[in-house]
mmCIF file of C-alpha atoms and ligand atoms in Angstrom:
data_model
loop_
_atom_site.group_PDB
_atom_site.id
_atom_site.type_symbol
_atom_site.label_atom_id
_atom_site.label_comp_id
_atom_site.label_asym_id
_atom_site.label_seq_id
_atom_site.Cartn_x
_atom_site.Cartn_y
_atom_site.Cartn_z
ATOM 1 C CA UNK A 21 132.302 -2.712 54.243
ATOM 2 C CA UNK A 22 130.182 -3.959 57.001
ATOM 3 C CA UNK A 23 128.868 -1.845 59.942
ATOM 4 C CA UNK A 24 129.934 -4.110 62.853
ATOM 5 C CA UNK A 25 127.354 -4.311 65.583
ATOM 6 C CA UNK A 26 127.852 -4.542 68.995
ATOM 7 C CA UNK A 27 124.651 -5.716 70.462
ATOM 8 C CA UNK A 28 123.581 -6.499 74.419
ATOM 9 C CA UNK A 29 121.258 -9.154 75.377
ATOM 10 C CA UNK A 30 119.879 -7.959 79.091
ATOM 11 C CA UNK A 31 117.590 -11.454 79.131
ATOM 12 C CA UNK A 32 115.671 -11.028 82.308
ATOM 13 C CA UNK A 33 117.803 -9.025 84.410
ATOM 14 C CA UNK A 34 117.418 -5.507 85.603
ATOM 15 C CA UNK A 35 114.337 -3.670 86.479
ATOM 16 C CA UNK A 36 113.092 -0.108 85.609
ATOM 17 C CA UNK A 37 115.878 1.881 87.879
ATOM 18 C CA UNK A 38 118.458 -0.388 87.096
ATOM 19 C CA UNK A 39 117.759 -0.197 83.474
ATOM 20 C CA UNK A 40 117.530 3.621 83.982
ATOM 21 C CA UNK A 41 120.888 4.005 85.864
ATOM 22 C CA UNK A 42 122.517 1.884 83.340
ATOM 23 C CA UNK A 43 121.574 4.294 80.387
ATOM 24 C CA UNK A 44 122.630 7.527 81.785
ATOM 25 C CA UNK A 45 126.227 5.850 82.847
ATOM 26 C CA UNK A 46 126.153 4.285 79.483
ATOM 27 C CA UNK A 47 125.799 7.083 76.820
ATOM 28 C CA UNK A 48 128.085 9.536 77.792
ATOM 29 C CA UNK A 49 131.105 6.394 77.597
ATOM 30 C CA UNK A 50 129.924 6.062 74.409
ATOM 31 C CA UNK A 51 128.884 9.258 72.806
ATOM 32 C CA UNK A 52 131.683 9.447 70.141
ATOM 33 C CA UNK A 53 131.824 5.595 69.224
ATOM 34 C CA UNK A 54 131.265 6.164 65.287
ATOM 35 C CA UNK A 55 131.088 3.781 62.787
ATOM 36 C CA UNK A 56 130.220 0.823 64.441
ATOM 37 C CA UNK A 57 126.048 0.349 65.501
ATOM 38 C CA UNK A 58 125.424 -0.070 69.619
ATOM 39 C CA UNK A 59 122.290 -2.359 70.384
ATOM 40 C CA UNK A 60 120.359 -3.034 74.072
ATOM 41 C CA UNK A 61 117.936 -5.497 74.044
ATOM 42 C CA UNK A 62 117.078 -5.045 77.615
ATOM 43 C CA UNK A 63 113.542 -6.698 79.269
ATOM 44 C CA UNK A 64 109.979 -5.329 77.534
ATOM 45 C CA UNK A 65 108.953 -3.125 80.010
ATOM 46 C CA UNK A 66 112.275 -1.579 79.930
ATOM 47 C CA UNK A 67 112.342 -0.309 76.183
ATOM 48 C CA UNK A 68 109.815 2.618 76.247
ATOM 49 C CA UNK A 69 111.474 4.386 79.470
ATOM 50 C CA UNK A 70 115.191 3.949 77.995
ATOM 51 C CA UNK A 71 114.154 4.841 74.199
ATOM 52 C CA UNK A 72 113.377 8.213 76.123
ATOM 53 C CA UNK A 73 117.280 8.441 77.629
ATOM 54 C CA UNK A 74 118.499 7.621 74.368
ATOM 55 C CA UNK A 75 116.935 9.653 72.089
ATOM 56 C CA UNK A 76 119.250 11.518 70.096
ATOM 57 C CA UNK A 77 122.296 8.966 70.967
ATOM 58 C CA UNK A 78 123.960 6.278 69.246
ATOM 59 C CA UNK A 79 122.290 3.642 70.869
ATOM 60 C CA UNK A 80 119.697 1.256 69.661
ATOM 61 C CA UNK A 81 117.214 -0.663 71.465
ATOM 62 C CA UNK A 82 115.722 -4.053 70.725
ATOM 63 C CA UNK A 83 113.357 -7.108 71.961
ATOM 64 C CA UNK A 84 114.325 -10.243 73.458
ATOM 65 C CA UNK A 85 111.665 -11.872 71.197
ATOM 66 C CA UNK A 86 108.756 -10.847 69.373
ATOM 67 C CA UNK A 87 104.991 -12.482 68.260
ATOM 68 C CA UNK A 88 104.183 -13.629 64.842
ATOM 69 C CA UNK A 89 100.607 -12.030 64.546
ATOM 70 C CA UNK A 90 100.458 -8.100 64.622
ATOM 71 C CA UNK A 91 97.960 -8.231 67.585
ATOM 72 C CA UNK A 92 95.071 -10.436 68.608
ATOM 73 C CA UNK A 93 94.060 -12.921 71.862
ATOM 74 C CA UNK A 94 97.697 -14.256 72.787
ATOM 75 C CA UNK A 95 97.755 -13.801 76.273
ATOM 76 C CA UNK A 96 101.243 -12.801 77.641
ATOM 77 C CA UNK A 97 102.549 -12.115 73.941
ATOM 78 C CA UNK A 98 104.124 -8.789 72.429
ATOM 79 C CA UNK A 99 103.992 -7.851 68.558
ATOM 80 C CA UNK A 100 106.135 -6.403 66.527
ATOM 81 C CA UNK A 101 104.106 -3.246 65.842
ATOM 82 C CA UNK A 102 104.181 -2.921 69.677
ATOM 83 C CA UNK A 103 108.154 -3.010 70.085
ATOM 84 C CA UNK A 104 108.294 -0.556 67.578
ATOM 85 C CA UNK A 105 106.061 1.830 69.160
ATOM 86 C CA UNK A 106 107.835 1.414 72.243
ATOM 87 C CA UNK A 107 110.988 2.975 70.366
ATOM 88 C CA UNK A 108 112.555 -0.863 69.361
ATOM 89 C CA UNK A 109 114.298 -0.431 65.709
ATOM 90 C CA UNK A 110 115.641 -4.492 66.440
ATOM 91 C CA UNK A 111 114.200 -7.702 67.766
ATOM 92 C CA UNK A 112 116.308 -11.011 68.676
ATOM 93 C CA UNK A 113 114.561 -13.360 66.971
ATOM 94 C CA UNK A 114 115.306 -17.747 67.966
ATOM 95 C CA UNK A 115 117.699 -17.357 70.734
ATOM 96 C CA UNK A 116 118.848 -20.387 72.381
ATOM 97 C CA UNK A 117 117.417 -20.251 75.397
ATOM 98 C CA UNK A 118 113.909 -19.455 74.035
ATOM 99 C CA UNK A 119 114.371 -22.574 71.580
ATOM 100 C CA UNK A 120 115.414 -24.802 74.651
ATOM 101 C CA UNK A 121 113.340 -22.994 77.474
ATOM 102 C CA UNK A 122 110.503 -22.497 75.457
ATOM 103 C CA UNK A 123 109.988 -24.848 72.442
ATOM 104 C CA UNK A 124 110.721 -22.574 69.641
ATOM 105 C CA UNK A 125 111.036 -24.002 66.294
ATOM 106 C CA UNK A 126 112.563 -23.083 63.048
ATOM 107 C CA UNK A 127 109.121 -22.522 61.342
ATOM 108 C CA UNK A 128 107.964 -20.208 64.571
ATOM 109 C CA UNK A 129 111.590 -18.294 64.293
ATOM 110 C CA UNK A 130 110.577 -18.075 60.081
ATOM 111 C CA UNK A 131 107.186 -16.614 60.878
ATOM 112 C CA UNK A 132 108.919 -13.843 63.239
ATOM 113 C CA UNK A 133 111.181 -13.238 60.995
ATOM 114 C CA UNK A 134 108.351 -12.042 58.874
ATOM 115 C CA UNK A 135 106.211 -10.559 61.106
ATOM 116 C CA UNK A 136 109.513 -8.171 61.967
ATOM 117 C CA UNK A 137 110.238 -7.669 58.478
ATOM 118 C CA UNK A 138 106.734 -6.328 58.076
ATOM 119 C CA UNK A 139 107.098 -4.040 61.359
ATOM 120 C CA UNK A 140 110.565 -2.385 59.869
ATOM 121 C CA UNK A 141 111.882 -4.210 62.337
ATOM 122 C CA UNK A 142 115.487 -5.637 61.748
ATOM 123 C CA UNK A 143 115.686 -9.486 63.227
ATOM 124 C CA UNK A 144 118.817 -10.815 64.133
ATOM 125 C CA UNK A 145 117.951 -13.969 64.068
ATOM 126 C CA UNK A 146 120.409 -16.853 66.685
ATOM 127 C CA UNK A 147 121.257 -20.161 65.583
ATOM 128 C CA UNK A 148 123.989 -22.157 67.274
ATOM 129 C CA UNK A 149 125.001 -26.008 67.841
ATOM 130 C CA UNK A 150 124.728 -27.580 71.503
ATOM 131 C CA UNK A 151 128.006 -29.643 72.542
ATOM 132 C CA UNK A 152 126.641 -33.139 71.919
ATOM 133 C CA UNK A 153 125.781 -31.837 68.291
ATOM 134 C CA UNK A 154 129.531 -30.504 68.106
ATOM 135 C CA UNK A 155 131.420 -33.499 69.047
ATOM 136 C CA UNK A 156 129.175 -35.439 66.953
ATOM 137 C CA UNK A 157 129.981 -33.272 64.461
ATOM 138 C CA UNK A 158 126.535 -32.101 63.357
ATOM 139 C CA UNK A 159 128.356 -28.190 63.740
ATOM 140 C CA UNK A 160 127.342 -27.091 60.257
ATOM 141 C CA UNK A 161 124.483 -29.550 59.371
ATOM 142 C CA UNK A 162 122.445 -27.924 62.547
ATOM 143 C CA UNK A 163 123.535 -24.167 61.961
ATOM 144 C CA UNK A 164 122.608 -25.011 57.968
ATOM 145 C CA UNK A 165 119.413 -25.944 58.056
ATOM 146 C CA UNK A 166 118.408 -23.516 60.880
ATOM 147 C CA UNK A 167 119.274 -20.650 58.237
ATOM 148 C CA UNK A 168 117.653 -22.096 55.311
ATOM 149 C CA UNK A 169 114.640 -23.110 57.619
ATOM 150 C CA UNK A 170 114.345 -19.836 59.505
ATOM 151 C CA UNK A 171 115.087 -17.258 56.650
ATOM 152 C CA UNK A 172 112.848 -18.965 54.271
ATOM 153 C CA UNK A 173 110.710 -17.067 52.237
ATOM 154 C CA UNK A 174 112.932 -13.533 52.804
ATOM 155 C CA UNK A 175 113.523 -11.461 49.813
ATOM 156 C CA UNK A 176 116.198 -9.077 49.051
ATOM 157 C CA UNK A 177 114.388 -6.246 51.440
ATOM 158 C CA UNK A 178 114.629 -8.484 54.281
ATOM 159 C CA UNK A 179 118.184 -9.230 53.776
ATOM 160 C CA UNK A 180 119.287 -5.684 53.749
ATOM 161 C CA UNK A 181 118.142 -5.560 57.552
ATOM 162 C CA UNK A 182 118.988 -8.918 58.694
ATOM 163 C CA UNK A 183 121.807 -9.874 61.005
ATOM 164 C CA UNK A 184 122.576 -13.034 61.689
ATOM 165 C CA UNK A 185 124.046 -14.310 65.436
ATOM 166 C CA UNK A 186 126.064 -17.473 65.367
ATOM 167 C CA UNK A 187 126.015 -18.692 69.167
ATOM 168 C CA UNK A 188 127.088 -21.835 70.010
ATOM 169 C CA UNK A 189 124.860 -23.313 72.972
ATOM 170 C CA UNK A 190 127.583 -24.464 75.033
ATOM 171 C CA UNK A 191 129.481 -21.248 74.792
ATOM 172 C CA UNK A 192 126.595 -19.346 76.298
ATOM 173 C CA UNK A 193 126.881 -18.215 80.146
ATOM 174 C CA UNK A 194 129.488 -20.906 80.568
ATOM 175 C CA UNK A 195 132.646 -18.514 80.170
ATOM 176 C CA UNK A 196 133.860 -21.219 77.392
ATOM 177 C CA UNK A 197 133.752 -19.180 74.357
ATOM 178 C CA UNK A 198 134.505 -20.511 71.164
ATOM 179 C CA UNK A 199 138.175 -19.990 69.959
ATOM 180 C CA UNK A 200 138.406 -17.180 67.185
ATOM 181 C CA UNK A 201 138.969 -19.856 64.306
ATOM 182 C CA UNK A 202 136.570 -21.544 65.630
ATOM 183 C CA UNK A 203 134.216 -19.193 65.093
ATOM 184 C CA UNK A 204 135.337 -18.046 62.058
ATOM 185 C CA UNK A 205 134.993 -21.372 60.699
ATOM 186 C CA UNK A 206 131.394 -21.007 61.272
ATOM 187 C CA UNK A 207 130.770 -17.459 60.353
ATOM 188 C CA UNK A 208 132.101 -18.309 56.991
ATOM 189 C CA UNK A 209 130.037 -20.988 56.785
ATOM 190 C CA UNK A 210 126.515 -19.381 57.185
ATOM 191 C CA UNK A 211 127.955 -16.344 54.719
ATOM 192 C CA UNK A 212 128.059 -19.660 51.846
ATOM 193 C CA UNK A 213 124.764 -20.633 52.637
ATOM 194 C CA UNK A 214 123.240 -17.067 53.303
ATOM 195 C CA UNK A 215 125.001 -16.796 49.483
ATOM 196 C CA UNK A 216 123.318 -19.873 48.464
ATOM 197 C CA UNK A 217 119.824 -18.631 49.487
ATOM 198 C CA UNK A 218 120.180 -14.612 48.820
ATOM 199 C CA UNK A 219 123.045 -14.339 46.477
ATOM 200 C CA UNK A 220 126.086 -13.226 46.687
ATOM 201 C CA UNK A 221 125.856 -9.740 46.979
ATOM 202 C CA UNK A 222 123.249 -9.714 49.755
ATOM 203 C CA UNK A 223 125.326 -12.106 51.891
ATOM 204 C CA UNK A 224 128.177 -10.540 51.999
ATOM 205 C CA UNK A 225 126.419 -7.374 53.241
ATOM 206 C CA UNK A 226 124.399 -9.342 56.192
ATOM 207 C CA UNK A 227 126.425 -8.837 59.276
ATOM 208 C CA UNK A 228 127.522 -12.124 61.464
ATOM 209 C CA UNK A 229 127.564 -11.441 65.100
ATOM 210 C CA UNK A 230 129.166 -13.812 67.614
ATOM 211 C CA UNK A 231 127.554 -14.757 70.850
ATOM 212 C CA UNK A 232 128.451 -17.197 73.802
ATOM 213 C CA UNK A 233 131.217 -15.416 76.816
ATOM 214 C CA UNK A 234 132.184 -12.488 74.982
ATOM 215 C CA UNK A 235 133.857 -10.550 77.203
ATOM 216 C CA UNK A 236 136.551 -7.545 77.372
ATOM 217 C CA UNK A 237 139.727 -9.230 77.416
ATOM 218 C CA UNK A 238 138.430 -11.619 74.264
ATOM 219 C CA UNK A 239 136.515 -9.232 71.641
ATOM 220 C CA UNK A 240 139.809 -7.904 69.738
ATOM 221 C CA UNK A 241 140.761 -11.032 69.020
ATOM 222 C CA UNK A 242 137.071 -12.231 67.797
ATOM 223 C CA UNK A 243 136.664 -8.970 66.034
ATOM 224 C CA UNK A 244 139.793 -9.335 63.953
ATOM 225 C CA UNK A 245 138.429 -12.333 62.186
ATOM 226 C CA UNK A 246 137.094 -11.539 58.484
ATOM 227 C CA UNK A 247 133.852 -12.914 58.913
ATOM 228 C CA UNK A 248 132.883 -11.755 62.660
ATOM 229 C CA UNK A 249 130.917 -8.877 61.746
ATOM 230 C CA UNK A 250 129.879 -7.899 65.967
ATOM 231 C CA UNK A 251 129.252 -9.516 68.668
ATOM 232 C CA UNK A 252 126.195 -10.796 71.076
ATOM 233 C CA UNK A 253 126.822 -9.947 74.405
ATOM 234 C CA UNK A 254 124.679 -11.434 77.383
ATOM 235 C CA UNK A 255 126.508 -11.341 81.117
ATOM 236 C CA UNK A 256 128.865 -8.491 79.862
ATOM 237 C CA UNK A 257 126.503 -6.110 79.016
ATOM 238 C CA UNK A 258 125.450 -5.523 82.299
ATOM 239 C CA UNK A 259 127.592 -3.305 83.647
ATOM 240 C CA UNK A 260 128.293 -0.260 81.395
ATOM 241 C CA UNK A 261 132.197 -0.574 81.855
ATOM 242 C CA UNK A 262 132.601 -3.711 80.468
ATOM 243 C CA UNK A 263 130.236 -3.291 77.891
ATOM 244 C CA UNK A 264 131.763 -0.245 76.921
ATOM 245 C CA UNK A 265 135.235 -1.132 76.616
ATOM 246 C CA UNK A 266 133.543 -4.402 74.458
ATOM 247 C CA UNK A 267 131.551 -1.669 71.972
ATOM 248 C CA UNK A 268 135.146 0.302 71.849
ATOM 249 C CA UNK A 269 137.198 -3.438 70.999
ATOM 250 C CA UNK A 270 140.359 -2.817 69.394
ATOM 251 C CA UNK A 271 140.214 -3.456 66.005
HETATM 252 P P1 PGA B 16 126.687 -14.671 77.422
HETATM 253 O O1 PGA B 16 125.293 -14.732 76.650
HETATM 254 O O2 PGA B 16 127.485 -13.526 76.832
HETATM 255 O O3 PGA B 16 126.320 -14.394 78.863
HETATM 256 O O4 PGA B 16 127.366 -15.982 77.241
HETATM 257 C C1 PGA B 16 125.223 -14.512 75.259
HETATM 258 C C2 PGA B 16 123.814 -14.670 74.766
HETATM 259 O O5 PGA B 16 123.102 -15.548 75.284
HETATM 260 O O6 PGA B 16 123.346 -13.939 73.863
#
């Protein structure tokens, strides 16, 4: 009933030719994937040039992060209105790093959340324990209250084009990906409280992507869980083989 989507996460790697040389390896693999959505969220300056090499494909393009005012003085900053000129139909909206890195809140994930929303873009939006909050077993207090916090305000629109990415900080980069149950445990969690904020109906259409070491030899088994709707990929989508044998997972 869900679309799954397989989405990659470039963060700063890869510059125009790379990017380039990437895309026309990548399209072809993937040409007759149906049924399942293909996302690259490469660098910025990256977006226009590959929206051009995959026009009339399957695969989507996204931001790494997006402003919360349409346009104005912020130095350094890119708006929503902006990706989606550029050819972005996506933006990844509170990932870990930027909330660690770079100070992001809950309330500043919320307001680009709506600024996406308004931009027809569709946010999916990271939240994710770090280990000390795990083994003190803050799991699904943390991962709670950044949902309610960060989706507050959304109406039923919104919901029909958000995804949510669970992706647990010390899974991320460190090849220590969270067992399937595991994640499961979690996915099924934030469906209850996506329920508990949206209803019923819109949860269980929002799609729950895992992040943190997904790799080819451990997306079937992720994938086969009920409530693991696609996955987040970061190191593995740089190479178009092993991102393309994770967008074809065996399901
Ligand atoms: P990783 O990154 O796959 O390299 O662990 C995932 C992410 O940060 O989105």
């Amino acid at each position: 009933m869900r679309r799954p989507l397989i989405a990659g996460n470039w963060k700063m790697y890869k510059g125009l030719e790379e990017a380039l040389a990437f895309a026309r390896a990548f399209a072809p693999k993937v040409a007759h994937v149906d049924a399942r959505d293909i996302l690259i969220c490469p660098p910025f300056v990256a977006i226009h040039a590959l929206a051009q090499v995959f026009a009339g494909t399957n695969v989507l393009l996204g931001g790494q992060n997006v402003h919360h005012e349409d346009q104005g003085a912020f130095t350094g900053e890119v708006s929503a209105p902006m990706l989606k000129s550029a050819g972005a139909t996506h933006v990844i909206i509170g990932h870990s790093e930027r909330r660690q890195l770079f100070g992001e809140t809950d309330e500043g994930v919320n307001r680009k959340v709506h600024a996406s929303l308004r931009s027809s873009l569709s946010p999916v939006v990271c939240v994710g324990e770090t280990l000390s909050e795990r083994e003190a077993g803050l799991t699904l207090e943390v991962v709670g209250k950044q949902i309610e916090r960060g989706l507050h305000g959304l109406g039923q629109e919104g919901a029909s084009s958000l995804a949510v990415a669970y992706e647990p900080v010390w899974a991320i980069g460190t090849g220590r990906t969270a067992t399937p149950s595991i994640a499961q445990e979690v996915h099924a969690f934030i469906r209850e409280v996506l329920s508990k904020i949206l209803g019923p109906q819109a949860a269980s259409r929002i799609r729950i992507l895992y992040g943190g070491s997904v790799k080819p030899d451990n997306v079937d088994e992720l994938m086969a869980e009920p409530d693991i709707d696609g996955v987040l990929v970061g190191g593995a989508s740089l190479e178009p083989e092993s991102f393309e044998r994770i967008v074809k997972y065996r399901g």
